[in-house]
mmCIF file of C-alpha atoms in Angstrom:
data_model
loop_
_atom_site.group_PDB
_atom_site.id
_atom_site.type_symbol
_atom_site.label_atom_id
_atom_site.label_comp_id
_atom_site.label_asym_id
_atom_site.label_seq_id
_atom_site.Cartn_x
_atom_site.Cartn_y
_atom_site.Cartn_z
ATOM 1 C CA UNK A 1 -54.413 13.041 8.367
ATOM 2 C CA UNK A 2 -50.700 13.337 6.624
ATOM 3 C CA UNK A 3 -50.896 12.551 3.079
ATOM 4 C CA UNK A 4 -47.601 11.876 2.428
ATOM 5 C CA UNK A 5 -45.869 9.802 4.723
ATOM 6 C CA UNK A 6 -42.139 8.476 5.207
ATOM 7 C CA UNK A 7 -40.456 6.155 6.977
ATOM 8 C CA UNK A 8 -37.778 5.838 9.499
ATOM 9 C CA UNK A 9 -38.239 9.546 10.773
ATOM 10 C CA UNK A 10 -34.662 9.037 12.129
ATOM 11 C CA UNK A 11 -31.437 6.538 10.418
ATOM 12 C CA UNK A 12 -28.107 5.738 11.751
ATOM 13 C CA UNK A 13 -26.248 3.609 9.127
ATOM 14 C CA UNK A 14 -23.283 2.428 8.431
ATOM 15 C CA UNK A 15 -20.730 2.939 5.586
ATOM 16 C CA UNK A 16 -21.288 0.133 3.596
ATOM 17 C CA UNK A 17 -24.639 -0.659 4.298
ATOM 18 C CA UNK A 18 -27.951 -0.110 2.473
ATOM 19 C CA UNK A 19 -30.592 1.958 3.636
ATOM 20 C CA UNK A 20 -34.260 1.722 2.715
ATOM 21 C CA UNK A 21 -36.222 5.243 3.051
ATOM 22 C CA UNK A 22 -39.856 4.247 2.087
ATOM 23 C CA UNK A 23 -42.293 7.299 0.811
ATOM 24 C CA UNK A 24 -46.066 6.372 1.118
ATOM 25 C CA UNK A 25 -48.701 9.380 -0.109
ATOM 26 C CA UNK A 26 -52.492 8.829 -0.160
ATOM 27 C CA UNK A 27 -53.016 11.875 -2.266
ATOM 28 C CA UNK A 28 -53.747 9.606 -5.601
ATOM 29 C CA UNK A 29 -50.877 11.156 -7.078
ATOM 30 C CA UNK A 30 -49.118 10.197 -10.411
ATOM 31 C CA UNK A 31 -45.495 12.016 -9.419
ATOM 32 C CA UNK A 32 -43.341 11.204 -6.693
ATOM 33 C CA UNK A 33 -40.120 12.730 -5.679
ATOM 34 C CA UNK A 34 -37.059 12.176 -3.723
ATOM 35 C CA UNK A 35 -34.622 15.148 -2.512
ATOM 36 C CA UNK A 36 -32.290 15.491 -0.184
ATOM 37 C CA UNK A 37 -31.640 18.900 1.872
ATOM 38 C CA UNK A 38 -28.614 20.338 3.240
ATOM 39 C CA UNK A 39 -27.593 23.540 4.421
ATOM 40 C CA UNK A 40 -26.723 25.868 1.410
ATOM 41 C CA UNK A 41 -27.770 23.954 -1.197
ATOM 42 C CA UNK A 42 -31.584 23.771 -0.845
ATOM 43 C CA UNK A 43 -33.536 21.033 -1.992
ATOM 44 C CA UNK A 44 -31.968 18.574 -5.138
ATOM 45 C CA UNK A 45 -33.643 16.244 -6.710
ATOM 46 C CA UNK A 46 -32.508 12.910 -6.379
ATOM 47 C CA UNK A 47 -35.288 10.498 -8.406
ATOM 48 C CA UNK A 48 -38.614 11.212 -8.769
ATOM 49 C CA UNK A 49 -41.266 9.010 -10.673
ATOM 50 C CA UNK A 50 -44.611 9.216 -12.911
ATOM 51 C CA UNK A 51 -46.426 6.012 -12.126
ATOM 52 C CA UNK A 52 -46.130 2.645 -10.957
ATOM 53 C CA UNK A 53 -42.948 1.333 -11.929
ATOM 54 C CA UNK A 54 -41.158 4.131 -13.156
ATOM 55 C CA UNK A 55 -38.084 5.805 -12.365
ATOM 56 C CA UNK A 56 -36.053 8.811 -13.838
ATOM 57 C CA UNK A 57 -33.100 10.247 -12.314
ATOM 58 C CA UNK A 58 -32.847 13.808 -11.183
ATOM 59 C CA UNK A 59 -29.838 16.205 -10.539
ATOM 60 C CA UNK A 60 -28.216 14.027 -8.204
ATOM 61 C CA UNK A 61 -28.656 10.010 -8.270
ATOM 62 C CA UNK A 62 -25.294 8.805 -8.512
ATOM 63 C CA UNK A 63 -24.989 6.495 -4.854
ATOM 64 C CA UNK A 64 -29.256 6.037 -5.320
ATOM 65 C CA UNK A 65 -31.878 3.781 -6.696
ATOM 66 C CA UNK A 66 -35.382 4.465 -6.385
ATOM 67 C CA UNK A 67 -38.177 1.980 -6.796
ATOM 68 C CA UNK A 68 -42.123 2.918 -7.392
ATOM 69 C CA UNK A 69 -44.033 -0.507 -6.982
ATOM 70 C CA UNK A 70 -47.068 1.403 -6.808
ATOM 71 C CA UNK A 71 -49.160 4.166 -6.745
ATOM 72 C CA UNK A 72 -48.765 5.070 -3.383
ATOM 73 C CA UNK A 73 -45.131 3.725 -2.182
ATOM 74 C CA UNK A 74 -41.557 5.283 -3.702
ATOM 75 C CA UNK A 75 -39.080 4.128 -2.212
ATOM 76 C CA UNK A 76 -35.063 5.072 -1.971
ATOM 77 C CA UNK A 77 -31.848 2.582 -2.041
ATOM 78 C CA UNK A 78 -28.466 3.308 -0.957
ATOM 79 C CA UNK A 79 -26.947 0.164 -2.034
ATOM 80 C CA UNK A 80 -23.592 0.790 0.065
ATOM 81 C CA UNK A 81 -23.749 3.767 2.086
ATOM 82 C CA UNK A 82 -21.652 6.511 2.711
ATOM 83 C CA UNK A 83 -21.088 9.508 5.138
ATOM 84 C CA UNK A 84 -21.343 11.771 2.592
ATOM 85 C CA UNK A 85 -25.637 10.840 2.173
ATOM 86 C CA UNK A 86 -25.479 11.927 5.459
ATOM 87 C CA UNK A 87 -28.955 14.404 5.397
ATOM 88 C CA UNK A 88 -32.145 14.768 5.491
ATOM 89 C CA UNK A 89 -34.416 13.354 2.815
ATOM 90 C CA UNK A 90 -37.719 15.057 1.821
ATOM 91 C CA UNK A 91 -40.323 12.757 -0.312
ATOM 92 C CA UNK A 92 -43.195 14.711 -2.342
ATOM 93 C CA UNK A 93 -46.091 13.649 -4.287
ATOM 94 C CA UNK A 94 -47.218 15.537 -7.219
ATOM 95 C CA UNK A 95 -49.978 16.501 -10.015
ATOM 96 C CA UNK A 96 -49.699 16.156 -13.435
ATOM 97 C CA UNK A 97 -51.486 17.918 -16.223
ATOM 98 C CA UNK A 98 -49.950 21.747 -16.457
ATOM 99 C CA UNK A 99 -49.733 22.314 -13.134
ATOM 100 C CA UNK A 100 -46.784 20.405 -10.667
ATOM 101 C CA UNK A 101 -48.112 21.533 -7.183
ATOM 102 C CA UNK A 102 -45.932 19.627 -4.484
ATOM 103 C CA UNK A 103 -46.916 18.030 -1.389
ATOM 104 C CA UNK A 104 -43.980 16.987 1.018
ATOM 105 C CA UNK A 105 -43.472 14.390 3.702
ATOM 106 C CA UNK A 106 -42.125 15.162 7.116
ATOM 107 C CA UNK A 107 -38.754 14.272 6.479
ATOM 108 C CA UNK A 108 -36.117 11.648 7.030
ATOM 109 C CA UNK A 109 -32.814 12.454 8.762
ATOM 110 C CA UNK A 110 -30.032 9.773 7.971
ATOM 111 C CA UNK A 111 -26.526 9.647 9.605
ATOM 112 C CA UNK A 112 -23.900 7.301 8.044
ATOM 113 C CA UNK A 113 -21.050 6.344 9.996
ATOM 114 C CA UNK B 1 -25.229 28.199 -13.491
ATOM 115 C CA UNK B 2 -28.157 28.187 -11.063
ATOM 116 C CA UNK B 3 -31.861 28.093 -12.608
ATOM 117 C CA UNK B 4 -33.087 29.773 -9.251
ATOM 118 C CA UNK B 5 -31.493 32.645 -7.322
ATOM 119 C CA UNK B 6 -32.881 33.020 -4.156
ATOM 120 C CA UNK B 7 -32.204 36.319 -1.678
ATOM 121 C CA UNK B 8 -30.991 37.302 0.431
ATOM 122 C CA UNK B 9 -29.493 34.282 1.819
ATOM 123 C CA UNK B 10 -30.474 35.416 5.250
ATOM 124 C CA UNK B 11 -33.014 37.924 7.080
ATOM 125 C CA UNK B 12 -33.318 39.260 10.492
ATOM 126 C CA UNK B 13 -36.644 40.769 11.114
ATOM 127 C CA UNK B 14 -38.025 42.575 14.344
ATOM 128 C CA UNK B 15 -41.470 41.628 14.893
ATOM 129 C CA UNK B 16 -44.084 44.099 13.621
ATOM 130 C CA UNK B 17 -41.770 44.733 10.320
ATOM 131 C CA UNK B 18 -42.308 43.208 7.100
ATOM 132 C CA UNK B 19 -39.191 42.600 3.964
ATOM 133 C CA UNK B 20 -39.500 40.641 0.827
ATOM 134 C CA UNK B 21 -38.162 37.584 -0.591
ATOM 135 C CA UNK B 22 -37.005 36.864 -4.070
ATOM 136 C CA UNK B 23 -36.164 34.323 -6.381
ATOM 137 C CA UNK B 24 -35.055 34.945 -10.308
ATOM 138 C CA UNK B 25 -35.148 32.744 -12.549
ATOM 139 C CA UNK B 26 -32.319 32.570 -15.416
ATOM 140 C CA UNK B 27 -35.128 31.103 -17.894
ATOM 141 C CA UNK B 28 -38.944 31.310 -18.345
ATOM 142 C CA UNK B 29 -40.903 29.158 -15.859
ATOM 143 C CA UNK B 30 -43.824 27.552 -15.834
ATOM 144 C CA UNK B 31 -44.761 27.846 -11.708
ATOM 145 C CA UNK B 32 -43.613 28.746 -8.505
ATOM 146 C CA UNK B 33 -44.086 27.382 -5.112
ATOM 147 C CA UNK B 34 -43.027 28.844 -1.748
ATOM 148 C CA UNK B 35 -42.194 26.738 1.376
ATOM 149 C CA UNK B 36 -41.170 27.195 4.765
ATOM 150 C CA UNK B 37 -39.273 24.557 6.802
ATOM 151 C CA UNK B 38 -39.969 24.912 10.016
ATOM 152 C CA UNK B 39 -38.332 24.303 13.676
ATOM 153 C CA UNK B 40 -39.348 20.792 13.693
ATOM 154 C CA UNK B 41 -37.932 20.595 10.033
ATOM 155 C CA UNK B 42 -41.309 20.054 8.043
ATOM 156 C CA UNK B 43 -41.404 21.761 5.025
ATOM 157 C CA UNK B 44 -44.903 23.335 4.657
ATOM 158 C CA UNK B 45 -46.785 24.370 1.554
ATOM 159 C CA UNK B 46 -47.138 28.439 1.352
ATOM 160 C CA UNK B 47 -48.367 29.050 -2.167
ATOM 161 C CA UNK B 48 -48.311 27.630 -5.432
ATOM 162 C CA UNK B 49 -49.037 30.230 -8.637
ATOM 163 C CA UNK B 50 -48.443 29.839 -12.350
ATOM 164 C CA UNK B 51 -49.097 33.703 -12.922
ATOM 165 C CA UNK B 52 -50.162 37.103 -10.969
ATOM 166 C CA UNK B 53 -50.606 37.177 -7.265
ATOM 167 C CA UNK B 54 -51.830 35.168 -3.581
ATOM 168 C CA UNK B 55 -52.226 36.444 -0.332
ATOM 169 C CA UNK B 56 -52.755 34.409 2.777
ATOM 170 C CA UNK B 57 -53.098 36.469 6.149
ATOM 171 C CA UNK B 58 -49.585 37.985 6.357
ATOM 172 C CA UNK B 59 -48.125 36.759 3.251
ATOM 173 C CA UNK B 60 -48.369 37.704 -0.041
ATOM 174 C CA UNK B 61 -46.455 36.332 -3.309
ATOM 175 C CA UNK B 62 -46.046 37.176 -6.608
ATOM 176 C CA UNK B 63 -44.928 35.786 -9.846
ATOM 177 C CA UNK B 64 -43.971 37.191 -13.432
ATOM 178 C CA UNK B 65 -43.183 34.141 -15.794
ATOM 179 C CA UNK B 66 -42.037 37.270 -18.416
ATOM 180 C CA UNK B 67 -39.721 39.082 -15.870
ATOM 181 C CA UNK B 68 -38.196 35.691 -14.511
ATOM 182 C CA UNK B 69 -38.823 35.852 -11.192
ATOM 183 C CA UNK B 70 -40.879 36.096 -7.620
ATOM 184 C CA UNK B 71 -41.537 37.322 -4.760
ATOM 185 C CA UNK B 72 -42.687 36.454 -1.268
ATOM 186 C CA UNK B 73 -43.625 39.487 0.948
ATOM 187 C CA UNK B 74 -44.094 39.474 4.601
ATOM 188 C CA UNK B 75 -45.556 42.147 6.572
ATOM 189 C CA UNK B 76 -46.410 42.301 10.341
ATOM 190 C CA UNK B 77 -43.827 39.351 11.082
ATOM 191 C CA UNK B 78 -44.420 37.168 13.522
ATOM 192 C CA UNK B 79 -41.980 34.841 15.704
ATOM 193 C CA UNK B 80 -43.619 32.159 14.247
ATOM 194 C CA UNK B 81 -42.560 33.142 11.131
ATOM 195 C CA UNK B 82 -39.019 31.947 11.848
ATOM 196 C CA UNK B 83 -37.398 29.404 9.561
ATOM 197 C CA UNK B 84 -36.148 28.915 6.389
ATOM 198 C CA UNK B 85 -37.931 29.954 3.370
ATOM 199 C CA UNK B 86 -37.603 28.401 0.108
ATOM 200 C CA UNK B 87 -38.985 28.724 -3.790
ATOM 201 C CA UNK B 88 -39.286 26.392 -6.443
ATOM 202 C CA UNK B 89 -40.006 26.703 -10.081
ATOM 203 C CA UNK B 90 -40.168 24.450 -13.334
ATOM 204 C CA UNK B 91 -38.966 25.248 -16.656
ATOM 205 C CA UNK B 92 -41.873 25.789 -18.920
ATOM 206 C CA UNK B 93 -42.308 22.597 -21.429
ATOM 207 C CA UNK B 94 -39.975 20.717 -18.953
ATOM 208 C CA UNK B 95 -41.361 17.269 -17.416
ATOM 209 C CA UNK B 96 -41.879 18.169 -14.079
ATOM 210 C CA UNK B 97 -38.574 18.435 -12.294
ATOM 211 C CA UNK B 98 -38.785 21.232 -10.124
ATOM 212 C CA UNK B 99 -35.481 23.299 -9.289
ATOM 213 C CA UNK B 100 -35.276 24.912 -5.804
ATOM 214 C CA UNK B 101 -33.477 28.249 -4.229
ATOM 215 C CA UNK B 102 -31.241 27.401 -1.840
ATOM 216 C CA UNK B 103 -33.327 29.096 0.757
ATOM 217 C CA UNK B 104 -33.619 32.260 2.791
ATOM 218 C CA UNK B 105 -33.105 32.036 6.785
ATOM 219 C CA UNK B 106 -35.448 33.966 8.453
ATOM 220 C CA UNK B 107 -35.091 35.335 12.119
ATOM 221 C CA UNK B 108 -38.247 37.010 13.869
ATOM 222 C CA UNK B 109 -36.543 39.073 17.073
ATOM 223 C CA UNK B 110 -38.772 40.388 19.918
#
């Protein structure tokens, strides 16, 4: 059974709206992680998270909020939308301790329009 | 500049041969982990290693925190093995942000 799971698979949004991508992992993790992936640039961090009710911003979180009210659920905001978050968002749960091992959702393909 | 240099870029394999992945790292690291993204775009776990060497089946990896950098070796390739590769690493002492390559493509032909 998928321990880290995210929902929509599939977005189509519009510029100006707001998009929730939720992140739900069952792993009992402390870390969570958003990234987003497109061609050429690999995966870059977005927000990620240590615990319930924190968020720290990564490489890339201008346009994003991020929300952990729990354990288990992360979630990411795009208050207004644009074409340019046009992608596909990975979520990850992680260890902590000395070791960062990370364990990835299926995926979340948004188009903004 | 980029933490993590990942080559080549892209690989085109006939099956039965093997090559070698890379990533170095432009500062000491604490771990790597290898992925591969598959055709239905899941990224799946390969290894994770904080020093010396794993092999699973067909796939072997490497990493040298001292020499900045590692290695992901495929032998016997497979069409399966088609997709796009990645590594990740985190700066030693740093809070847990890992940095990925920005991939390999890999290509199995018949």
């Amino acid at each position: 059974e998928a321990a880290v799971t995210q929902s929509p698979r599939n977005k189509v949004a519009v510029t100006g709206g707001k998009v929730t991508l939720s992140c739900n992992q069952t792993n009992n993790h402390n870390n969570m992680y958003w990234y987003r992936q497109d061609t050429g640039h690999g995966l870059r961090l977005i927000h990620y998270s240590y615990g319930a009710g924190s968020t720290e911003k990564g490489d890339i979180p201008d346009g994003y909020k991020a929300s952990r009210p729990s354990q288990e659920n992360f979630s990411l905001i795009l208050e207004l939308a644009t074409p340019s978050q046009t992608s596909v968002y990975f979520c990850a749960s992680g260890v902590t301790g000395g070791a960062y091992e990370q364990y990835f959702g299926p995926g979340t393909r948004l188009t903004v329009l | 500049g980029d933490q993590v240099e990942q080559s080549p870029s892209a690989l085109s394999l006939h099956e039965g041969t093997g090559s070698a992945l890379r990533c170095n790292f432009t500062t000491t690291m604490r771990a790597v982990q290898w992925f591969r993204k598959n055709s239905r775009g899941s990224l799946i776990n390969l290894f994770y290693l904080a020093s010396g060497t794993k092999e699973n089946g067909r796939l072997k990896s490497a990493f040298d925190s001292k020499e900045r950098y590692s290695t992901l070796h495929i032998r016997d390739a497979q069409l399966e093995d088609s997709g796009t590769y990645f590594c990740a690493a985190e700066v030693s002492g740093g809070n847990y942000k890992p940095t990925f390559g920005k991939g390999t493509s890999l290509v199995v032909h018949p």
